[in-house]
Amino acid sequence: MRSKSLAYLGVALVGLSLMAGCVRKNAPTAKAPTGTDAATSAVAFLDKKFAVLPFTIPATDADLLAGYLPAARVVPEVAPVHLDAALEQDLAGSKQSFVPAGMAASCAKSAPRGDESGRLATLRYYQNVGKCAGVDYVVVPLVIDWRERVGSEIGSTNPASVDFVLYLIDVRTGGLIKQFHFDETQQSLSANILDARKFVSRNGRWLSAMELAQEGLQKGLAELGL
């Protein structure tokens, strides 16, 4: 299958001037109540403190702050563990200030949800986690779907597929400042010529779910200003 993919490389180089895209489902459209649309650049967060919660698997739509869970989804129990390790590694070089992961996890276990119902209760819960940790912002990571590649990096019958979201919560206002939604299934070059740049950067390889997720995490943290 690798030889077939490389045969399209010449076509890919011609298409490099096209906009690079990735095949993904539509990002959530339903909006939860949010705070003011504040800037999320690294400069905007100087002298601020963050708590990064462990990855969790949402059980119901109310666990999300926007959108809805897909009808069919699969998330192995080990996926959040691997994602936490990757997230910790990516944040190691950040210039932002973070409370210890143990403190964030402890507050996540003890914080109350509040008196509201549904997504308002979920939002209030994250605000309470931030108050418990004594931070300005809370980063909430949720893994929604996780499908491992079937095959190898040189040939795959079912490519990897990853769906996760990162929320950034303002503890003072209790508002959702920003969210990053990553939902991608790797495609072959022949299936999507607009992915030519990704195809070349990945050396024509079929990524594992973890490799795909790592790409998404790096992009998401950059968009959130972390």
XYZ file of C-alpha atoms in Angstrom:
226
model
C 0.000 0.000 0.000
C 3.035 2.275 0.590
C 4.125 1.978 -3.040
C 0.661 2.998 -4.192
C 0.664 6.010 -1.856
C 4.095 7.145 -2.992
C 2.954 6.969 -6.587
C 0.689 9.890 -5.822
C 3.501 11.958 -4.320
C 4.126 13.788 -7.591
C 0.508 14.850 -7.659
C 0.781 15.942 -4.039
C 3.671 18.273 -4.731
C 1.625 20.021 -7.401
C -1.197 20.469 -4.912
C 0.944 21.898 -2.106
C -0.232 25.405 -2.930
C -3.785 24.380 -2.122
C -5.144 24.932 1.327
C -4.173 22.037 3.577
C -7.136 20.519 5.360
C -7.936 17.513 7.449
C -10.986 15.300 7.223
C -12.932 15.852 10.362
C -16.496 15.857 11.522
C -18.166 19.178 12.123
C -17.128 20.801 15.372
C -19.844 21.075 18.007
C -22.331 23.786 17.171
C -24.464 23.953 20.296
C -23.044 26.573 22.639
C -22.962 26.519 26.400
C -23.098 29.848 28.247
C -19.683 31.462 27.836
C -17.788 34.363 29.276
C -16.467 37.331 27.345
C -14.451 36.324 24.307
C -11.061 37.150 25.833
C -7.719 37.002 24.099
C -5.990 33.664 24.560
C -2.439 34.536 23.643
C 0.530 33.610 25.783
C 1.003 37.308 26.617
C -2.569 37.595 27.895
C -1.827 34.910 30.484
C 1.331 36.397 32.002
C 1.369 36.051 35.801
C -1.713 33.798 35.672
C -1.935 30.321 37.143
C -3.497 27.256 35.531
C -4.820 23.881 36.626
C -4.820 21.155 33.976
C -7.298 18.400 34.764
C -6.732 14.757 33.800
C -8.326 13.528 30.588
C -11.752 12.001 31.182
C -14.308 10.196 29.025
C -17.652 12.058 28.945
C -20.583 9.817 29.773
C -23.462 12.081 28.727
C -24.029 15.231 26.662
C -24.172 17.207 29.909
C -20.481 16.421 30.456
C -19.731 18.528 27.374
C -19.931 22.312 27.341
C -20.895 22.361 23.659
C -22.127 19.872 21.081
C -23.289 16.311 21.564
C -21.685 12.914 21.891
C -21.658 10.813 18.700
C -24.094 7.905 18.601
C -21.333 5.335 18.181
C -18.037 5.858 19.940
C -15.245 3.824 21.458
C -12.697 4.977 24.025
C -10.374 2.376 25.606
C -9.792 2.964 29.322
C -6.068 3.293 28.722
C -6.485 6.186 26.254
C -6.832 8.936 28.915
C -3.702 7.652 30.656
C -1.631 7.949 27.482
C -3.150 11.329 26.689
C -2.310 12.652 30.171
C 1.322 11.629 29.680
C 1.476 13.312 26.267
C -0.196 16.463 27.614
C 2.231 16.654 30.527
C 5.170 16.333 28.154
C 3.838 19.052 25.846
C 3.305 21.446 28.755
C 6.788 20.860 30.170
C 8.220 23.559 27.933
C 5.407 26.051 28.505
C 6.152 29.454 29.999
C 2.834 29.459 31.831
C 2.464 28.607 35.519
C 0.682 25.372 36.463
C -0.245 23.879 39.817
C 0.992 20.298 40.372
C -1.004 17.667 38.507
C -1.745 15.906 41.799
C -3.415 19.008 43.218
C -5.551 19.448 40.100
C -6.603 15.789 40.205
C -7.426 16.000 43.911
C -9.603 19.081 43.422
C -11.322 17.379 40.487
C -12.389 14.609 42.864
C -13.605 16.834 45.668
C -15.155 19.888 43.999
C -18.992 20.130 44.078
C -21.079 20.518 40.931
C -23.302 23.285 42.268
C -27.068 23.635 42.350
C -27.626 24.084 38.612
C -28.564 21.265 36.260
C -27.102 19.969 33.020
C -24.240 21.860 31.440
C -24.535 24.777 33.840
C -23.766 22.352 36.673
C -20.786 21.034 34.705
C -19.468 24.548 34.116
C -19.932 25.435 37.781
C -18.076 22.263 38.741
C -15.030 23.279 36.700
C -15.152 26.725 38.281
C -15.191 25.107 41.723
C -12.217 22.944 40.764
C -10.305 26.098 39.892
C -11.237 27.754 43.181
C -10.106 24.662 45.051
C -6.750 24.731 43.252
C -6.359 28.482 43.685
C -5.839 29.191 39.980
C -7.033 31.713 37.428
C -7.865 29.247 34.656
C -8.741 25.579 34.311
C -7.885 23.456 31.274
C -10.402 20.652 30.809
C -9.488 17.808 28.406
C -12.104 15.248 27.313
C -11.572 12.320 24.943
C -14.751 11.561 22.995
C -13.724 8.853 20.517
C -10.575 6.808 19.964
C -10.099 4.229 17.214
C -6.739 2.601 16.730
C -5.197 1.998 13.342
C -5.780 -1.498 11.946
C -2.643 -2.515 10.115
C 0.825 -0.995 10.155
C 2.405 2.338 9.305
C 2.952 1.197 5.727
C -0.522 -0.208 5.160
C -3.790 0.198 7.040
C -7.241 -1.216 6.378
C -8.795 1.085 8.985
C -6.890 4.306 9.767
C -6.611 5.847 13.221
C -9.357 8.203 14.335
C -9.267 10.546 17.333
C -11.841 12.951 18.744
C -11.087 15.116 21.783
C -11.825 18.592 23.092
C -9.929 21.068 25.271
C -11.865 23.684 27.251
C -10.390 26.791 28.869
C -12.409 28.030 31.847
C -12.084 31.424 33.552
C -12.359 30.679 37.265
C -13.262 34.258 38.250
C -16.267 34.532 35.922
C -17.039 30.837 35.506
C -17.117 31.380 31.748
C -15.895 29.213 28.910
C -13.225 31.362 27.259
C -12.295 29.077 24.424
C -12.514 25.503 23.200
C -10.411 23.481 20.803
C -12.047 20.507 19.086
C -9.857 17.946 17.330
C -11.715 15.308 15.317
C -9.680 13.626 12.611
C -9.523 10.350 10.743
C -6.349 9.976 8.723
C -6.932 9.767 4.986
C -4.777 8.547 2.137
C -3.454 11.047 -0.370
C -5.633 9.566 -3.107
C -8.711 10.074 -0.933
C -7.980 13.704 -0.122
C -5.495 15.693 -2.200
C -5.931 18.682 0.159
C -4.020 16.689 2.781
C -0.897 16.703 0.610
C 1.180 18.672 3.109
C 0.268 16.361 5.953
C 0.974 13.370 3.745
C 4.478 14.642 2.990
C 5.206 15.655 6.597
C 4.189 12.186 7.795
C 6.435 10.539 5.171
C 3.480 8.642 3.760
C 2.996 6.777 7.058
C -0.254 5.666 8.623
C -0.201 7.088 12.138
C -1.265 5.354 15.308
C -4.101 6.928 17.305
C -1.568 8.264 19.802
C 0.552 9.878 17.096
C -2.555 11.478 15.638
C -3.602 12.711 19.074
C -0.162 14.195 19.726
C -0.483 16.311 16.595
C -3.868 17.522 17.822
C -2.619 18.281 21.331
C 0.235 20.430 20.091
C -2.105 22.402 17.870
C -4.716 22.749 20.605
C -2.307 24.004 23.255
C -0.961 26.581 20.813
C -4.499 27.815 20.042
C -5.297 28.102 23.752
C -2.159 30.146 24.345
C -0.389 27.524 26.416
